[in-house]
Amino acid sequence: MEIEARHNDLRNRLDGLGFGQPLPLSAIGIVSAILDDLIQTSEKLKCSNQQIELLHQEKAAWELGVEPFKCDNSRLLAECNELHLELIRQQDKHILANTELRSRIRSLQSEKRQLEEKNLHAECKIRELQAGAGESTKSRKDSVNKQRKPFVSTVRAGAFYQPPKCCDHGMQQLGTDVNPSSRCPCLQAKQADVLQEVERLRVETKHHQEVIDGLKNQVGG
């Protein structure tokens, strides 16, 4: 009775599913197991289809939300390419500017060396003038001492000694106020010119050094 009940129940289930093939009693067990698996698989397939449908709907919603970002992405990509090209141009300009600045630094350093040589030459000239002024002072002192001694003049009548024009002022000082430290005006003028030239060279050298330092800072920066 139990086998017949299972057979009838299984037969009804198969008929409901559209399986009208004959069902022998010996195949009840395996057919029942296969039918249970089929029903379970069908239910799982139905659930999976429902989940897939939900995922498709969610995907469509995400795609609609992504569209504005796609437009922004295209715009940002174009801007990125433009910025990259601008960066390359700026790098080329920077390299060219550095090259020009280095060349300018070398030129200024060469000018600085020339100015230093001129400055050294001018200082040597000052020392020479100072030495000459000292000798001139000593010679005037000796001449003053000689003037204090009596001497016999061999100069003809009507002739008189004319000192150099550059020493007129110095001789006048010797006549009024004997001062062995007084200097020849021409030497003082030469020394003043040389001192002025030295000061100009120093200022120009300092200016070139400041320009070189500024260019080095620009190159280093």
PDB file of C-alpha atoms in Angstrom, residues 51-205:
ATOM      1  CA  GLN A  51      18.267  38.578  -8.082  1.00  0.00           C
ATOM      2  CA  ILE A  52      19.633  38.986 -11.609  1.00  0.00           C
ATOM      3  CA  GLU A  53      16.693  41.196 -12.491  1.00  0.00           C
ATOM      4  CA  LEU A  54      17.343  43.341  -9.442  1.00  0.00           C
ATOM      5  CA  LEU A  55      21.018  43.580 -10.355  1.00  0.00           C
ATOM      6  CA  HIS A  56      20.124  44.604 -13.901  1.00  0.00           C
ATOM      7  CA  GLN A  57      17.895  47.345 -12.568  1.00  0.00           C
ATOM      8  CA  GLU A  58      20.623  48.513 -10.202  1.00  0.00           C
ATOM      9  CA  LYS A  59      23.144  48.446 -13.048  1.00  0.00           C
ATOM     10  CA  ALA A  60      20.862  50.588 -15.212  1.00  0.00           C
ATOM     11  CA  ALA A  61      20.515  53.083 -12.361  1.00  0.00           C
ATOM     12  CA  TRP A  62      24.297  53.210 -11.905  1.00  0.00           C
ATOM     13  CA  GLU A  63      24.829  53.698 -15.636  1.00  0.00           C
ATOM     14  CA  LEU A  64      22.468  56.651 -15.604  1.00  0.00           C
ATOM     15  CA  GLY A  65      24.383  58.121 -12.679  1.00  0.00           C
ATOM     16  CA  VAL A  66      27.743  57.508 -14.365  1.00  0.00           C
ATOM     17  CA  GLU A  67      26.911  59.417 -17.560  1.00  0.00           C
ATOM     18  CA  PRO A  68      27.699  62.883 -16.100  1.00  0.00           C
ATOM     19  CA  PHE A  69      30.971  61.528 -14.731  1.00  0.00           C
ATOM     20  CA  LYS A  70      31.877  60.215 -18.177  1.00  0.00           C
ATOM     21  CA  CYS A  71      31.485  63.729 -19.579  1.00  0.00           C
ATOM     22  CA  ASP A  72      33.571  65.151 -16.729  1.00  0.00           C
ATOM     23  CA  ASN A  73      36.171  62.458 -17.284  1.00  0.00           C
ATOM     24  CA  SER A  74      36.535  63.414 -20.947  1.00  0.00           C
ATOM     25  CA  ARG A  75      36.874  67.081 -20.028  1.00  0.00           C
ATOM     26  CA  LEU A  76      39.388  66.357 -17.271  1.00  0.00           C
ATOM     27  CA  LEU A  77      41.394  64.131 -19.592  1.00  0.00           C
ATOM     28  CA  ALA A  78      41.618  66.931 -22.167  1.00  0.00           C
ATOM     29  CA  GLU A  79      42.670  69.401 -19.445  1.00  0.00           C
ATOM     30  CA  CYS A  80      45.257  66.939 -18.152  1.00  0.00           C
ATOM     31  CA  ASN A  81      46.757  66.586 -21.627  1.00  0.00           C
ATOM     32  CA  GLU A  82      46.866  70.365 -22.029  1.00  0.00           C
ATOM     33  CA  LEU A  83      48.528  70.791 -18.635  1.00  0.00           C
ATOM     34  CA  HIS A  84      51.066  68.128 -19.519  1.00  0.00           C
ATOM     35  CA  LEU A  85      51.966  69.973 -22.721  1.00  0.00           C
ATOM     36  CA  GLU A  86      52.188  73.251 -20.790  1.00  0.00           C
ATOM     37  CA  LEU A  87      54.463  71.582 -18.238  1.00  0.00           C
ATOM     38  CA  ILE A  88      56.756  70.402 -21.030  1.00  0.00           C
ATOM     39  CA  ARG A  89      56.869  73.934 -22.471  1.00  0.00           C
ATOM     40  CA  GLN A  90      57.633  75.407 -19.043  1.00  0.00           C
ATOM     41  CA  GLN A  91      60.425  72.882 -18.522  1.00  0.00           C
ATOM     42  CA  ASP A  92      61.941  73.840 -21.881  1.00  0.00           C
ATOM     43  CA  LYS A  93      61.727  77.534 -20.954  1.00  0.00           C
ATOM     44  CA  HIS A  94      63.287  76.811 -17.559  1.00  0.00           C
ATOM     45  CA  ILE A  95      66.188  74.937 -19.143  1.00  0.00           C
ATOM     46  CA  LEU A  96      66.733  77.754 -21.655  1.00  0.00           C
ATOM     47  CA  ALA A  97      66.562  80.405 -18.906  1.00  0.00           C
ATOM     48  CA  ASN A  98      69.045  78.466 -16.762  1.00  0.00           C
ATOM     49  CA  THR A  99      71.408  78.182 -19.711  1.00  0.00           C
ATOM     50  CA  GLU A 100      71.206  81.926 -20.354  1.00  0.00           C
ATOM     51  CA  LEU A 101      71.678  82.711 -16.654  1.00  0.00           C
ATOM     52  CA  ARG A 102      74.732  80.463 -16.422  1.00  0.00           C
ATOM     53  CA  SER A 103      76.192  82.155 -19.490  1.00  0.00           C
ATOM     54  CA  ARG A 104      75.458  85.546 -17.924  1.00  0.00           C
ATOM     55  CA  ILE A 105      77.133  84.436 -14.679  1.00  0.00           C
ATOM     56  CA  ARG A 106      80.265  83.379 -16.557  1.00  0.00           C
ATOM     57  CA  SER A 107      80.326  86.726 -18.377  1.00  0.00           C
ATOM     58  CA  LEU A 108      79.890  88.671 -15.128  1.00  0.00           C
ATOM     59  CA  GLN A 109      82.570  86.617 -13.409  1.00  0.00           C
ATOM     60  CA  SER A 110      84.943  87.423 -16.264  1.00  0.00           C
ATOM     61  CA  GLU A 111      84.089  91.129 -15.956  1.00  0.00           C
ATOM     62  CA  LYS A 112      84.572  90.875 -12.198  1.00  0.00           C
ATOM     63  CA  ARG A 113      88.068  89.431 -12.656  1.00  0.00           C
ATOM     64  CA  GLN A 114      88.916  92.232 -15.075  1.00  0.00           C
ATOM     65  CA  LEU A 115      87.638  94.835 -12.610  1.00  0.00           C
ATOM     66  CA  GLU A 116      89.633  93.249  -9.803  1.00  0.00           C
ATOM     67  CA  GLU A 117      92.744  93.418 -11.972  1.00  0.00           C
ATOM     68  CA  LYS A 118      92.041  97.090 -12.732  1.00  0.00           C
ATOM     69  CA  ASN A 119      91.451  97.719  -9.044  1.00  0.00           C
ATOM     70  CA  LEU A 120      94.752  96.055  -8.157  1.00  0.00           C
ATOM     71  CA  HIS A 121      96.538  98.075 -10.828  1.00  0.00           C
ATOM     72  CA  ALA A 122      94.968 101.283  -9.500  1.00  0.00           C
ATOM     73  CA  GLU A 123      96.021 100.451  -5.935  1.00  0.00           C
ATOM     74  CA  CYS A 124      99.579  99.853  -7.133  1.00  0.00           C
ATOM     75  CA  LYS A 125      99.464 103.216  -8.885  1.00  0.00           C
ATOM     76  CA  ILE A 126      98.250 104.853  -5.660  1.00  0.00           C
ATOM     77  CA  ARG A 127     101.152 103.351  -3.750  1.00  0.00           C
ATOM     78  CA  GLU A 128     103.545 104.610  -6.417  1.00  0.00           C
ATOM     79  CA  LEU A 129     102.036 108.110  -6.217  1.00  0.00           C
ATOM     80  CA  GLN A 130     102.224 108.051  -2.433  1.00  0.00           C
ATOM     81  CA  ALA A 131     105.863 106.990  -2.625  1.00  0.00           C
ATOM     82  CA  GLY A 132     106.535 109.760  -5.162  1.00  0.00           C
ATOM     83  CA  ALA A 133     104.754 112.270  -2.942  1.00  0.00           C
ATOM     84  CA  GLY A 134     106.945 111.208  -0.010  1.00  0.00           C
ATOM     85  CA  GLU A 135     110.092 111.669  -2.064  1.00  0.00           C
ATOM     86  CA  SER A 136     108.827 115.057  -3.275  1.00  0.00           C
ATOM     87  CA  THR A 137     108.182 116.129   0.323  1.00  0.00           C
ATOM     88  CA  LYS A 138     111.673 115.033   1.306  1.00  0.00           C
ATOM     89  CA  SER A 139     113.242 116.916  -1.604  1.00  0.00           C
ATOM     90  CA  ARG A 140     111.311 120.094  -0.711  1.00  0.00           C
ATOM     91  CA  LYS A 141     112.473 119.757   2.871  1.00  0.00           C
ATOM     92  CA  ASP A 142     116.072 119.522   1.663  1.00  0.00           C
ATOM     93  CA  SER A 143     115.573 122.562  -0.563  1.00  0.00           C
ATOM     94  CA  VAL A 144     114.212 124.543   2.393  1.00  0.00           C
ATOM     95  CA  ASN A 145     117.277 123.624   4.427  1.00  0.00           C
ATOM     96  CA  LYS A 146     119.504 124.733   1.575  1.00  0.00           C
ATOM     97  CA  GLN A 147     117.672 128.059   1.274  1.00  0.00           C
ATOM     98  CA  ARG A 148     118.557 128.817   4.880  1.00  0.00           C
ATOM     99  CA  LYS A 149     122.297 128.710   4.017  1.00  0.00           C
ATOM    100  CA  PRO A 150     123.971 131.663   2.261  1.00  0.00           C
ATOM    101  CA  PHE A 151     125.012 130.979  -1.283  1.00  0.00           C
ATOM    102  CA  VAL A 152     126.423 132.869  -4.216  1.00  0.00           C
ATOM    103  CA  SER A 153     124.027 133.163  -7.101  1.00  0.00           C
ATOM    104  CA  THR A 154     125.398 132.711 -10.592  1.00  0.00           C
ATOM    105  CA  VAL A 155     122.158 133.729 -12.236  1.00  0.00           C
ATOM    106  CA  ARG A 156     122.482 136.654 -14.577  1.00  0.00           C
ATOM    107  CA  ALA A 157     120.802 139.913 -13.850  1.00  0.00           C
ATOM    108  CA  GLY A 158     117.209 140.014 -14.940  1.00  0.00           C
ATOM    109  CA  ALA A 159     116.901 136.220 -14.987  1.00  0.00           C
ATOM    110  CA  PHE A 160     115.014 134.384 -12.282  1.00  0.00           C
ATOM    111  CA  TYR A 161     114.009 130.797 -11.576  1.00  0.00           C
ATOM    112  CA  GLN A 162     110.469 129.809 -12.493  1.00  0.00           C
ATOM    113  CA  PRO A 163     109.227 126.726 -10.698  1.00  0.00           C
ATOM    114  CA  PRO A 164     106.920 124.376 -12.501  1.00  0.00           C
ATOM    115  CA  LYS A 165     103.351 125.559 -12.622  1.00  0.00           C
ATOM    116  CA  CYS A 166     102.193 122.480 -10.745  1.00  0.00           C
ATOM    117  CA  CYS A 167     104.440 123.498  -7.845  1.00  0.00           C
ATOM    118  CA  ASP A 168     103.587 127.236  -7.702  1.00  0.00           C
ATOM    119  CA  HIS A 169     101.171 126.678  -4.869  1.00  0.00           C
ATOM    120  CA  GLY A 170     103.675 124.525  -3.007  1.00  0.00           C
ATOM    121  CA  MET A 171     106.435 127.130  -3.389  1.00  0.00           C
ATOM    122  CA  GLN A 172     104.122 129.845  -2.109  1.00  0.00           C
ATOM    123  CA  GLN A 173     103.477 127.737   0.952  1.00  0.00           C
ATOM    124  CA  LEU A 174     107.204 127.264   1.406  1.00  0.00           C
ATOM    125  CA  GLY A 175     107.667 131.033   1.275  1.00  0.00           C
ATOM    126  CA  THR A 176     105.020 131.762   3.888  1.00  0.00           C
ATOM    127  CA  ASP A 177     104.793 128.692   6.064  1.00  0.00           C
ATOM    128  CA  VAL A 178     107.490 126.089   5.792  1.00  0.00           C
ATOM    129  CA  ASN A 179     105.687 122.764   6.093  1.00  0.00           C
ATOM    130  CA  PRO A 180     107.614 119.701   4.890  1.00  0.00           C
ATOM    131  CA  SER A 181     104.428 117.648   4.764  1.00  0.00           C
ATOM    132  CA  SER A 182     102.858 119.851   2.024  1.00  0.00           C
ATOM    133  CA  ARG A 183     102.422 118.049  -1.280  1.00  0.00           C
ATOM    134  CA  CYS A 184     102.544 119.026  -4.911  1.00  0.00           C
ATOM    135  CA  PRO A 185      99.023 119.902  -6.181  1.00  0.00           C
ATOM    136  CA  CYS A 186      99.541 117.905  -9.365  1.00  0.00           C
ATOM    137  CA  LEU A 187     100.324 114.811  -7.322  1.00  0.00           C
ATOM    138  CA  GLN A 188      97.301 115.450  -5.136  1.00  0.00           C
ATOM    139  CA  ALA A 189      95.096 115.773  -8.226  1.00  0.00           C
ATOM    140  CA  LYS A 190      96.485 112.562  -9.701  1.00  0.00           C
ATOM    141  CA  GLN A 191      96.008 110.755  -6.427  1.00  0.00           C
ATOM    142  CA  ALA A 192      92.430 112.051  -6.141  1.00  0.00           C
ATOM    143  CA  ASP A 193      91.678 110.845  -9.683  1.00  0.00           C
ATOM    144  CA  VAL A 194      93.148 107.429  -8.948  1.00  0.00           C
ATOM    145  CA  LEU A 195      91.225 107.170  -5.667  1.00  0.00           C
ATOM    146  CA  GLN A 196      88.034 108.094  -7.476  1.00  0.00           C
ATOM    147  CA  GLU A 197      88.737 105.452 -10.138  1.00  0.00           C
ATOM    148  CA  VAL A 198      89.450 102.842  -7.443  1.00  0.00           C
ATOM    149  CA  GLU A 199      86.194 103.681  -5.678  1.00  0.00           C
ATOM    150  CA  ARG A 200      84.306 103.411  -8.956  1.00  0.00           C
ATOM    151  CA  LEU A 201      85.905 100.038  -9.670  1.00  0.00           C
ATOM    152  CA  ARG A 202      85.025  98.814  -6.183  1.00  0.00           C
ATOM    153  CA  VAL A 203      81.392  99.886  -6.563  1.00  0.00           C
ATOM    154  CA  GLU A 204      81.182  98.279  -9.990  1.00  0.00           C
ATOM    155  CA  THR A 205      82.799  95.075  -8.689  1.00  0.00           C
TER     156      THR A 205
END
